[in-house]
Short mmCIF file of C-alpha atoms and ligand atoms in Angstrom, two decimals:
data_model
loop_
_atom_site.label_atom_id
_atom_site.label_comp_id
_atom_site.label_asym_id
_atom_site.label_seq_id
_atom_site.Cartn_x
_atom_site.Cartn_y
_atom_site.Cartn_z
CA MET H 30 -25.17 -16.28 -6.99
CA SER H 31 -22.82 -16.32 -3.94
CA ALA H 32 -23.45 -13.59 -1.36
CA TYR H 33 -20.87 -11.81 0.81
CA ASP H 34 -20.89 -8.94 3.30
CA ALA H 35 -18.41 -7.06 1.11
CA ILE H 36 -16.69 -7.58 -2.23
CA LEU H 37 -13.25 -6.08 -2.80
CA ILE H 38 -11.83 -5.49 -6.26
CA GLY H 39 -8.05 -5.90 -6.08
CA GLY H 40 -5.77 -7.92 -3.82
CA GLY H 41 -2.87 -5.42 -3.56
CA PRO H 42 -1.94 -3.73 -0.27
CA ALA H 43 -5.19 -1.71 -0.15
CA GLY H 44 -7.41 -4.74 -0.80
CA SER H 45 -5.59 -7.08 1.55
CA ALA H 46 -5.47 -4.50 4.39
CA CYS H 47 -9.21 -3.94 4.01
CA ALA H 48 -9.95 -7.68 3.79
CA ALA H 49 -7.85 -8.45 6.89
CA ARG H 50 -9.67 -5.83 8.99
CA LEU H 51 -13.12 -6.93 7.78
CA LYS H 52 -12.32 -10.57 8.53
CA ARG H 53 -11.17 -9.65 12.04
CA GLY H 54 -14.48 -7.80 12.43
CA GLY H 55 -16.36 -11.01 11.55
CA MET H 56 -17.42 -10.21 7.98
CA GLU H 57 -17.50 -12.56 5.02
CA VAL H 58 -15.40 -10.98 2.31
CA LEU H 59 -14.52 -11.85 -1.28
CA VAL H 60 -11.41 -10.40 -2.93
CA VAL H 61 -11.45 -10.56 -6.74
CA ASP H 62 -8.17 -9.96 -8.58
CA ARG H 63 -7.48 -10.39 -12.28
CA ALA H 64 -3.90 -11.52 -11.63
CA HIS H 65 -2.70 -14.93 -10.56
CA PHE H 66 -0.67 -14.70 -7.35
CA PRO H 67 2.23 -14.52 -6.78
CA ARG H 68 1.87 -11.54 -9.11
CA ASP H 69 4.34 -8.74 -9.59
CA LYS H 70 3.54 -5.05 -9.68
CA PRO H 71 5.76 -2.29 -11.11
CA CYS H 72 7.11 -0.80 -7.90
CA ALA H 73 10.50 -0.08 -6.31
CA GLY H 74 9.31 -1.96 -3.23
CA TRP H 75 10.50 0.65 -0.73
CA ILE H 76 8.53 0.58 2.51
CA THR H 77 8.96 2.87 5.51
CA PRO H 78 9.08 1.73 9.16
CA GLU H 79 5.53 3.06 9.62
CA THR H 80 4.32 0.56 7.02
CA VAL H 81 6.07 -2.27 8.83
CA ALA H 82 4.55 -1.13 12.13
CA ARG H 83 1.01 -0.69 10.73
CA LEU H 84 1.11 -4.18 9.29
CA GLY H 85 2.61 -5.64 12.46
CA LEU H 86 5.27 -7.24 10.25
CA LYS H 87 7.91 -9.13 12.15
CA PRO H 88 11.03 -9.33 10.01
CA GLU H 89 11.83 -12.87 11.26
CA GLU H 90 8.31 -14.06 10.43
CA TYR H 91 8.28 -12.31 7.05
CA ALA H 92 11.69 -13.82 6.23
CA ARG H 93 9.96 -17.21 5.88
CA HIS H 94 7.89 -15.80 3.00
CA GLY H 95 10.07 -13.21 1.35
CA ARG H 96 13.08 -10.96 1.41
CA MET H 97 13.04 -7.73 3.41
CA THR H 98 16.27 -5.77 3.02
CA PRO H 99 16.98 -3.05 5.60
CA ILE H 100 17.90 0.28 3.97
CA THR H 101 20.47 2.31 5.87
CA SER H 102 22.08 4.57 3.27
CA PHE H 103 21.53 6.60 0.11
CA LEU H 104 23.46 7.94 -2.84
CA VAL H 105 21.68 11.08 -4.00
CA SER H 106 22.39 13.20 -7.05
CA LEU H 107 20.97 15.53 -9.63
CA LEU H 108 20.89 13.60 -12.90
CA GLY H 109 24.42 13.58 -14.32
CA GLY H 110 25.92 15.06 -11.14
CA ARG H 111 28.17 13.50 -8.51
CA PRO H 112 26.21 11.40 -5.96
CA VAL H 113 26.32 12.50 -2.32
CA PRO H 114 26.40 9.62 0.18
CA VAL H 115 24.03 9.81 3.15
CA ASP H 116 24.52 7.04 5.71
CA PHE H 117 22.08 6.79 8.61
CA GLY H 118 24.06 3.90 10.12
CA ALA H 119 20.86 2.02 11.02
CA PRO H 120 17.76 0.92 9.08
CA VAL H 121 15.47 3.82 8.15
CA SER H 122 13.40 1.87 5.59
CA TYR H 123 13.10 -1.57 3.98
CA ALA H 124 13.03 -3.00 0.47
CA ILE H 125 10.62 -5.81 -0.36
CA ARG H 126 9.72 -7.62 -3.59
CA ARG H 127 6.08 -6.95 -4.44
CA CYS H 128 5.48 -10.45 -5.79
CA GLU H 129 6.32 -11.83 -2.32
CA PHE H 130 4.92 -9.02 -0.17
CA ASP H 131 1.47 -8.83 -1.80
CA THR H 132 1.06 -12.61 -1.84
CA PHE H 133 1.95 -12.80 1.86
CA LEU H 134 -0.50 -10.03 2.83
CA LEU H 135 -3.37 -11.40 0.75
CA LYS H 136 -2.97 -14.89 2.19
CA ARG H 137 -2.63 -13.51 5.71
CA SER H 138 -5.92 -11.59 5.34
CA GLY H 139 -7.86 -14.87 5.56
CA ALA H 140 -10.42 -13.64 2.99
CA ALA H 141 -11.97 -15.75 0.25
CA VAL H 142 -9.99 -14.91 -2.89
CA ARG H 143 -10.78 -15.25 -6.60
CA THR H 144 -7.57 -14.65 -8.51
CA GLY H 145 -7.13 -14.82 -12.26
CA THR H 146 -10.57 -13.19 -12.53
CA GLU H 147 -11.01 -9.78 -14.06
CA VAL H 148 -13.95 -7.71 -12.87
CA THR H 149 -15.73 -6.86 -16.09
CA SER H 150 -19.18 -5.96 -14.88
CA ILE H 151 -20.44 -3.94 -11.92
CA GLU H 152 -24.18 -3.57 -11.45
CA ARG H 153 -26.24 -2.04 -8.65
CA ARG H 154 -29.62 -3.70 -8.08
CA ASP H 155 -31.96 -3.08 -5.13
CA GLY H 156 -29.16 -1.71 -2.98
CA ARG H 157 -26.79 -4.58 -3.74
CA TRP H 158 -23.73 -4.86 -5.93
CA ILE H 159 -23.60 -7.63 -8.51
CA ILE H 160 -20.08 -8.34 -9.71
CA ASN H 161 -19.52 -10.22 -12.97
CA GLY H 162 -23.10 -11.48 -12.58
CA ALA H 163 -21.68 -14.07 -10.16
CA TRP H 164 -21.27 -12.55 -6.68
CA GLU H 165 -23.31 -10.08 -4.72
CA ALA H 166 -22.79 -7.90 -1.64
CA PRO H 167 -24.29 -4.73 -0.15
CA VAL H 168 -20.87 -3.07 -0.05
CA LEU H 169 -18.14 -2.76 -2.68
CA VAL H 170 -14.54 -1.64 -2.15
CA GLY H 171 -12.59 -0.50 -5.20
CA ALA H 172 -8.95 -1.36 -4.52
CA GLY H 173 -8.01 -2.24 -8.08
CA GLY H 174 -5.24 0.32 -8.52
CA HIS H 175 -5.09 3.28 -10.92
CA PHE H 176 -7.41 1.70 -13.51
CA CYS H 177 -9.83 0.20 -10.97
CA PRO H 178 -13.23 -0.51 -12.54
CA ALA H 179 -15.01 0.73 -9.39
CA ALA H 180 -13.23 4.09 -9.75
CA ARG H 181 -14.38 4.24 -13.38
CA HIS H 182 -17.88 3.34 -12.22
CA LEU H 183 -17.72 6.49 -10.05
CA GLY H 184 -16.62 8.56 -13.05
CA ALA H 185 -12.80 8.42 -12.97
CA LYS H 186 -11.18 8.88 -16.41
CA PRO H 187 -7.58 7.66 -15.95
CA SER H 188 -6.48 8.83 -19.42
CA ASP H 189 -7.41 12.47 -18.59
CA GLU H 190 -5.76 12.63 -15.18
CA PRO H 191 -2.36 14.19 -14.35
CA ALA H 192 -0.71 10.94 -13.28
CA VAL H 193 2.93 10.09 -12.60
CA ALA H 194 4.22 7.93 -15.45
CA ALA H 195 6.85 5.46 -14.33
CA GLN H 196 8.92 2.69 -15.85
CA GLU H 197 10.86 0.10 -13.93
CA ALA H 198 12.58 -3.25 -14.15
CA GLU H 199 13.35 -5.76 -11.44
CA PHE H 200 15.81 -8.50 -12.31
CA GLU H 201 18.08 -11.02 -10.65
CA MET H 202 21.80 -10.50 -11.12
CA THR H 203 24.07 -13.46 -11.65
CA GLU H 204 26.45 -14.22 -8.77
CA GLU H 205 29.24 -12.60 -10.72
CA GLU H 206 27.18 -9.47 -11.50
CA ALA H 207 26.12 -9.21 -7.85
CA ALA H 208 29.73 -9.46 -6.66
CA ARG H 209 30.72 -6.67 -9.06
CA CYS H 210 27.70 -4.41 -8.40
CA ALA H 211 28.90 -1.06 -7.04
CA LEU H 212 25.69 -0.51 -5.05
CA PRO H 213 26.15 -2.30 -1.73
CA GLU H 214 23.28 -4.10 -0.02
CA GLY H 215 21.34 -1.63 2.16
CA TRP H 216 22.02 1.34 -0.15
CA VAL H 217 19.54 3.06 -2.47
CA ASP H 218 20.56 5.29 -5.37
CA LEU H 219 18.31 8.28 -6.13
CA SER H 220 18.81 10.75 -8.95
CA PHE H 221 16.59 13.78 -9.54
CA ALA H 222 15.62 15.56 -12.73
CA ARG H 223 16.77 19.18 -12.70
CA ASP H 224 13.19 20.44 -12.25
CA LEU H 225 12.87 18.10 -9.20
CA ASP H 226 9.60 16.84 -10.69
CA GLY H 227 10.79 13.33 -11.25
CA TYR H 228 13.48 10.98 -10.05
CA GLY H 229 15.19 7.71 -10.80
CA TRP H 230 15.90 5.01 -8.26
CA CYS H 231 17.96 1.89 -7.98
CA VAL H 232 17.21 -0.39 -5.04
CA ARG H 233 19.23 -3.50 -4.25
CA LYS H 234 17.52 -6.49 -2.68
CA GLY H 235 20.24 -9.13 -2.35
CA ARG H 236 20.84 -10.34 -5.89
CA TRP H 237 17.80 -8.46 -7.15
CA LEU H 238 18.05 -4.96 -8.55
CA ASN H 239 15.08 -2.68 -9.08
CA VAL H 240 15.68 0.30 -11.33
CA GLY H 241 13.25 2.88 -12.64
CA PHE H 242 12.21 6.48 -13.20
CA GLY H 243 8.96 8.32 -12.54
CA THR H 244 7.86 11.79 -13.63
CA LEU H 245 4.76 13.88 -14.18
CA ARG H 246 6.21 15.00 -17.53
CA HIS H 247 5.31 11.98 -19.61
CA HIS H 248 7.20 13.06 -22.74
CA SER H 249 10.46 13.27 -20.70
CA LEU H 250 10.21 9.81 -19.15
CA LYS H 251 12.08 7.82 -21.79
CA PRO H 252 15.09 10.16 -22.18
CA LEU H 253 15.37 10.66 -18.42
CA LEU H 254 15.26 6.93 -17.78
CA GLU H 255 17.86 6.23 -20.49
CA ARG H 256 20.16 8.91 -19.12
CA TYR H 257 19.82 7.56 -15.60
CA ALA H 258 20.39 3.93 -16.67
CA ASP H 259 23.48 4.93 -18.70
CA GLY H 260 24.89 6.67 -15.62
CA LEU H 261 24.24 3.57 -13.49
CA ARG H 262 26.08 1.43 -16.06
CA ARG H 263 29.05 3.82 -16.05
CA ARG H 264 29.15 3.71 -12.26
CA GLY H 265 29.19 -0.11 -12.24
CA ILE H 266 25.74 -0.42 -10.64
CA LEU H 267 23.75 -1.77 -13.60
CA PRO H 268 25.51 -4.73 -15.22
CA GLN H 269 26.97 -3.89 -18.66
CA GLY H 270 25.37 -5.57 -21.64
CA ARG H 271 22.39 -6.75 -19.64
CA GLU H 272 18.90 -6.31 -21.16
CA THR H 273 16.50 -4.90 -18.57
CA PRO H 274 13.06 -4.79 -20.21
CA MET H 275 11.08 -1.99 -18.56
CA ARG H 276 7.46 -2.15 -17.46
CA GLY H 277 5.33 0.97 -17.29
CA HIS H 278 2.61 2.01 -14.92
CA ALA H 279 0.84 5.16 -13.72
CA TYR H 280 -0.47 6.48 -10.45
CA LEU H 281 -1.96 9.65 -9.01
CA LEU H 282 -0.37 11.84 -6.38
CA ARG H 283 -2.76 12.81 -3.67
CA SER H 284 -2.81 16.56 -4.27
CA LEU H 285 -3.48 16.07 -7.98
CA ALA H 286 -6.16 13.40 -7.66
CA ARG H 287 -9.72 14.61 -8.09
CA ARG H 288 -11.51 11.28 -7.90
CA PRO H 289 -14.46 10.90 -5.58
CA VAL H 290 -13.41 8.37 -2.93
CA PHE H 291 -16.92 7.08 -2.23
CA GLY H 292 -20.36 6.61 -3.70
CA GLU H 293 -23.52 4.94 -2.48
CA GLY H 294 -22.41 1.61 -1.00
CA VAL H 295 -18.89 1.89 -2.44
CA LEU H 296 -15.55 3.11 -1.12
CA LEU H 297 -12.26 3.49 -3.02
CA ALA H 298 -8.89 2.74 -1.41
CA GLY H 299 -5.22 2.95 -2.40
CA ASP H 300 -4.30 3.94 -5.96
CA ALA H 301 -7.94 3.59 -7.00
CA ALA H 302 -8.57 6.67 -4.82
CA GLY H 303 -5.29 8.38 -5.90
CA LEU H 304 -3.58 8.60 -2.53
CA ALA H 305 0.21 8.35 -3.06
CA TYR H 306 2.26 10.94 -1.17
CA ASP H 307 3.25 13.94 -3.31
CA SER H 308 6.79 14.26 -2.05
CA SER H 309 8.02 10.75 -2.82
CA GLY H 310 5.30 8.81 -4.63
CA GLU H 311 5.09 6.40 -1.69
CA GLY H 312 1.78 4.64 -2.20
CA ILE H 313 1.98 1.41 -0.22
CA LEU H 314 1.42 3.06 3.16
CA PRO H 315 -1.54 5.17 1.96
CA ALA H 316 -2.99 1.98 0.41
CA ILE H 317 -2.77 0.15 3.72
CA VAL H 318 -4.08 3.10 5.74
CA SER H 319 -7.02 3.66 3.38
CA GLY H 320 -7.84 -0.06 3.11
CA THR H 321 -8.00 -0.27 6.89
CA LEU H 322 -10.09 2.91 7.19
CA ALA H 323 -12.50 1.64 4.53
CA ALA H 324 -12.95 -1.53 6.58
CA GLU H 325 -13.54 0.52 9.75
CA ALA H 326 -16.26 2.49 7.94
CA ILE H 327 -17.93 -0.72 6.74
CA LEU H 328 -17.76 -2.29 10.21
CA ALA H 329 -19.21 0.89 11.74
CA ALA H 330 -22.27 0.51 9.48
CA GLY H 331 -22.48 -3.13 10.61
CA LEU H 332 -25.53 -4.99 9.45
CA ARG H 333 -27.09 -1.74 8.14
CA PRO H 334 -25.00 -1.16 5.00
CA GLU H 335 -27.31 1.71 3.99
CA ARG H 336 -25.68 3.55 6.89
CA LEU H 337 -22.23 3.31 5.29
CA ASP H 338 -20.87 6.82 5.74
CA GLY H 339 -18.63 7.66 2.77
CA ALA H 340 -18.15 11.27 3.87
CA ALA H 341 -16.87 10.10 7.26
CA TYR H 342 -14.45 7.78 5.43
CA ALA H 343 -13.19 10.70 3.30
CA ALA H 344 -12.74 12.79 6.46
CA ALA H 345 -10.83 9.97 8.17
CA LEU H 346 -8.51 9.80 5.14
CA GLU H 347 -7.80 13.53 5.41
CA LYS H 348 -7.07 13.14 9.10
CA GLU H 349 -4.72 10.15 8.72
CA LEU H 350 -2.91 11.16 5.52
CA GLY H 351 -3.01 14.93 6.08
CA PRO H 352 -4.78 17.53 3.95
CA ARG H 353 -4.19 17.55 0.20
CA GLY H 354 -1.47 19.95 -0.92
CA THR H 355 -1.78 22.54 -3.67
CA GLY H 356 -0.48 20.19 -6.30
CA ARG H 357 2.79 21.90 -7.18
CA ARG H 358 5.77 19.57 -6.89
CA GLY H 359 8.36 20.94 -9.26
CA ALA H 360 11.09 23.46 -8.53
CA SER H 361 10.59 27.23 -8.57
CA TRP H 362 13.12 29.07 -10.81
CA LEU H 363 15.12 29.90 -7.67
CA GLU H 364 15.24 26.25 -6.59
CA TRP H 365 16.14 25.31 -10.19
CA LEU H 366 19.11 27.68 -10.05
CA ALA H 367 20.15 26.60 -6.56
CA ALA H 368 19.72 22.84 -7.06
CA PRO H 369 23.24 22.02 -8.38
CA LEU H 370 24.80 23.68 -5.35
CA ALA H 371 22.27 22.30 -2.84
CA PHE H 372 22.74 18.74 -4.12
CA ARG H 373 26.44 18.94 -3.25
CA SER H 374 25.61 19.44 0.42
CA ALA H 375 25.28 16.22 2.41
CA ASP H 376 23.35 18.14 5.08
CA PHE H 377 20.78 19.45 2.59
CA VAL H 378 20.33 16.06 0.97
CA ARG H 379 20.00 14.27 4.30
CA ARG H 380 17.52 16.74 5.81
CA GLU H 381 15.49 18.06 2.85
CA ILE H 382 15.51 15.20 0.37
CA ILE H 383 15.74 11.99 2.36
CA GLY H 384 14.46 13.27 5.72
CA LYS H 385 11.52 15.41 4.60
CA ARG H 386 10.60 14.07 1.16
CA PHE H 387 11.10 10.35 1.65
CA LEU H 388 11.02 9.61 5.36
CA ARG H 389 8.45 12.34 6.04
CA ARG H 390 10.43 13.55 9.03
CA ASN H 391 9.27 17.12 9.15
CA GLY H 392 10.67 17.96 12.55
CA ALA H 393 14.29 17.86 13.61
CA GLU H 394 16.30 15.36 11.57
CA SER H 395 17.59 12.51 13.67
C1 LIG Y 112 7.14 2.20 -10.91
C2 LIG Y 112 6.52 2.44 -9.58
C3 LIG Y 112 7.30 2.42 -8.43
C4 LIG Y 112 6.71 2.59 -7.16
N1 LIG Y 112 7.48 2.48 -6.05
C5 LIG Y 112 6.93 2.58 -4.82
C6 LIG Y 112 7.69 2.34 -3.65
O1 LIG Y 112 8.88 2.03 -3.72
N2 LIG Y 112 7.08 2.44 -2.44
C7 LIG Y 112 5.76 2.76 -2.32
O2 LIG Y 112 5.25 2.87 -1.19
N3 LIG Y 112 4.99 2.96 -3.42
C8 LIG Y 112 5.53 2.85 -4.66
N4 LIG Y 112 4.75 2.98 -5.77
C9 LIG Y 112 3.30 3.15 -5.61
C10 LIG Y 112 2.67 1.80 -5.19
O3 LIG Y 112 3.11 0.78 -6.05
C11 LIG Y 112 1.14 1.87 -5.23
O4 LIG Y 112 0.71 3.07 -4.62
C12 LIG Y 112 0.50 0.66 -4.52
O5 LIG Y 112 0.80 -0.52 -5.19
C13 LIG Y 112 -1.01 0.85 -4.42
O6 LIG Y 112 -1.58 -0.33 -3.91
P1 LIG Y 112 -3.09 -0.73 -4.30
O7 LIG Y 112 -3.44 -1.90 -3.47
O8 LIG Y 112 -3.95 0.48 -4.25
O9 LIG Y 112 -3.03 -1.12 -5.85
P2 LIG Y 112 -2.21 -2.26 -6.60
O10 LIG Y 112 -1.03 -2.66 -5.82
O11 LIG Y 112 -2.02 -1.74 -7.98
O12 LIG Y 112 -3.21 -3.49 -6.63
C14 LIG Y 112 -4.36 -3.44 -7.43
C15 LIG Y 112 -4.80 -4.85 -7.75
O13 LIG Y 112 -6.04 -4.77 -8.46
C16 LIG Y 112 -6.05 -5.75 -9.48
N5 LIG Y 112 -6.98 -5.29 -10.53
C17 LIG Y 112 -6.88 -4.21 -11.32
N6 LIG Y 112 -7.92 -4.15 -12.18
C18 LIG Y 112 -8.71 -5.23 -11.91
C19 LIG Y 112 -9.93 -5.73 -12.45
N7 LIG Y 112 -10.57 -5.12 -13.47
N8 LIG Y 112 -10.44 -6.87 -11.94
C20 LIG Y 112 -9.81 -7.52 -10.92
N9 LIG Y 112 -8.64 -7.09 -10.37
C21 LIG Y 112 -8.11 -5.95 -10.85
C22 LIG Y 112 -4.60 -5.82 -9.95
O14 LIG Y 112 -4.31 -7.08 -10.56
C23 LIG Y 112 -3.83 -5.61 -8.65
O15 LIG Y 112 -3.45 -6.84 -8.04
C24 LIG Y 112 5.31 2.82 -7.05
C25 LIG Y 112 4.52 2.87 -8.21
C26 LIG Y 112 5.12 2.68 -9.46
C27 LIG Y 112 4.25 2.70 -10.69
#
């Protein structure tokens, strides 16, 4: 059996951030992922400048590995309503393709990686974790996303949790389709359900389009997505007559997640811990923050893994990501009534929807 200082389940942003920090701290780490990389992940691929900064990503360096499209502007509507343009005139976010981004980060971590290998067995023996009967380590990090086996080991029951259900497609337009596409490069289209509980997005990444819808109301997902996609076709954004097979996935918003984020010798990070921001569903940054904090906690315990302080890790998460909210995301009846009017105001959309909800600018809007 091969021995490591830590074994990480999952090579997404949480796993690779954790692996990179542990490697820099001098630890021998194994990342096990069931997918073969480059692997895709249902995701719009929107990252905020804070994510770029935390990762120390240099756009020129990243350009050698993948596409990173600056986002400067938004078209925002209530579903079926007229979109309001909001142009910041300079990049306020970026769009990446997850198949490229995750592969780059995992490789950059420098960790030993076992891809194409599903974790099917987790055992704890004499203070050590035995994974798939093949590898052992005193510390385990569960970074395997919403259905992470380490989270299940700690008691998570994904089918009983109030998760966001989302469907998306990412496809490459032909040259002709791209030339005709009414969504210019650098623009993102967002369209909200009337109860403000879910929204659709369309993100352009050169010739690639990513389109999808996410909501807490699972039974509404299909009709909302169809209505949004029909509108995009009418507006000349989605190519007519083009099949865009959708992929589904789920994730927890932080205020609704009730999973324990640690156990004896084990920490959960990213979607496995249910950390996505309530207001937007942004989960890549919380995955990177939590992966890094998990590594800091492991390094702090050093060669005495029994000293791994899960409670201190949970407290550090609260400090970095902010306290959990109350869990209510939808509109009050007053907001429901006011929404059609509010969504006609470019000022409201810029400040309240893009500024506060998506860019997390809670002070004065720049
Ligand atoms: C449709 C959709 C759109 C989204 N859009 C955005 C967005 O635009 N911006 C944003 O910030 N967030 C977005 N999110 C959220 C974001 O995708 C996640 O929060 C983020 O990917 C979490 O990263 P992670 O590393 O925790 O998990 P993941 O990225 O899910 O990685 C988990 C890894 O674990 C592996 N794994 C799982 N089970 C096992 C197993 N048993 N054995 C071995 N390996 C396993 C998987 O193969 C995977 O590679 C979106 C989510 C969805 C569903």
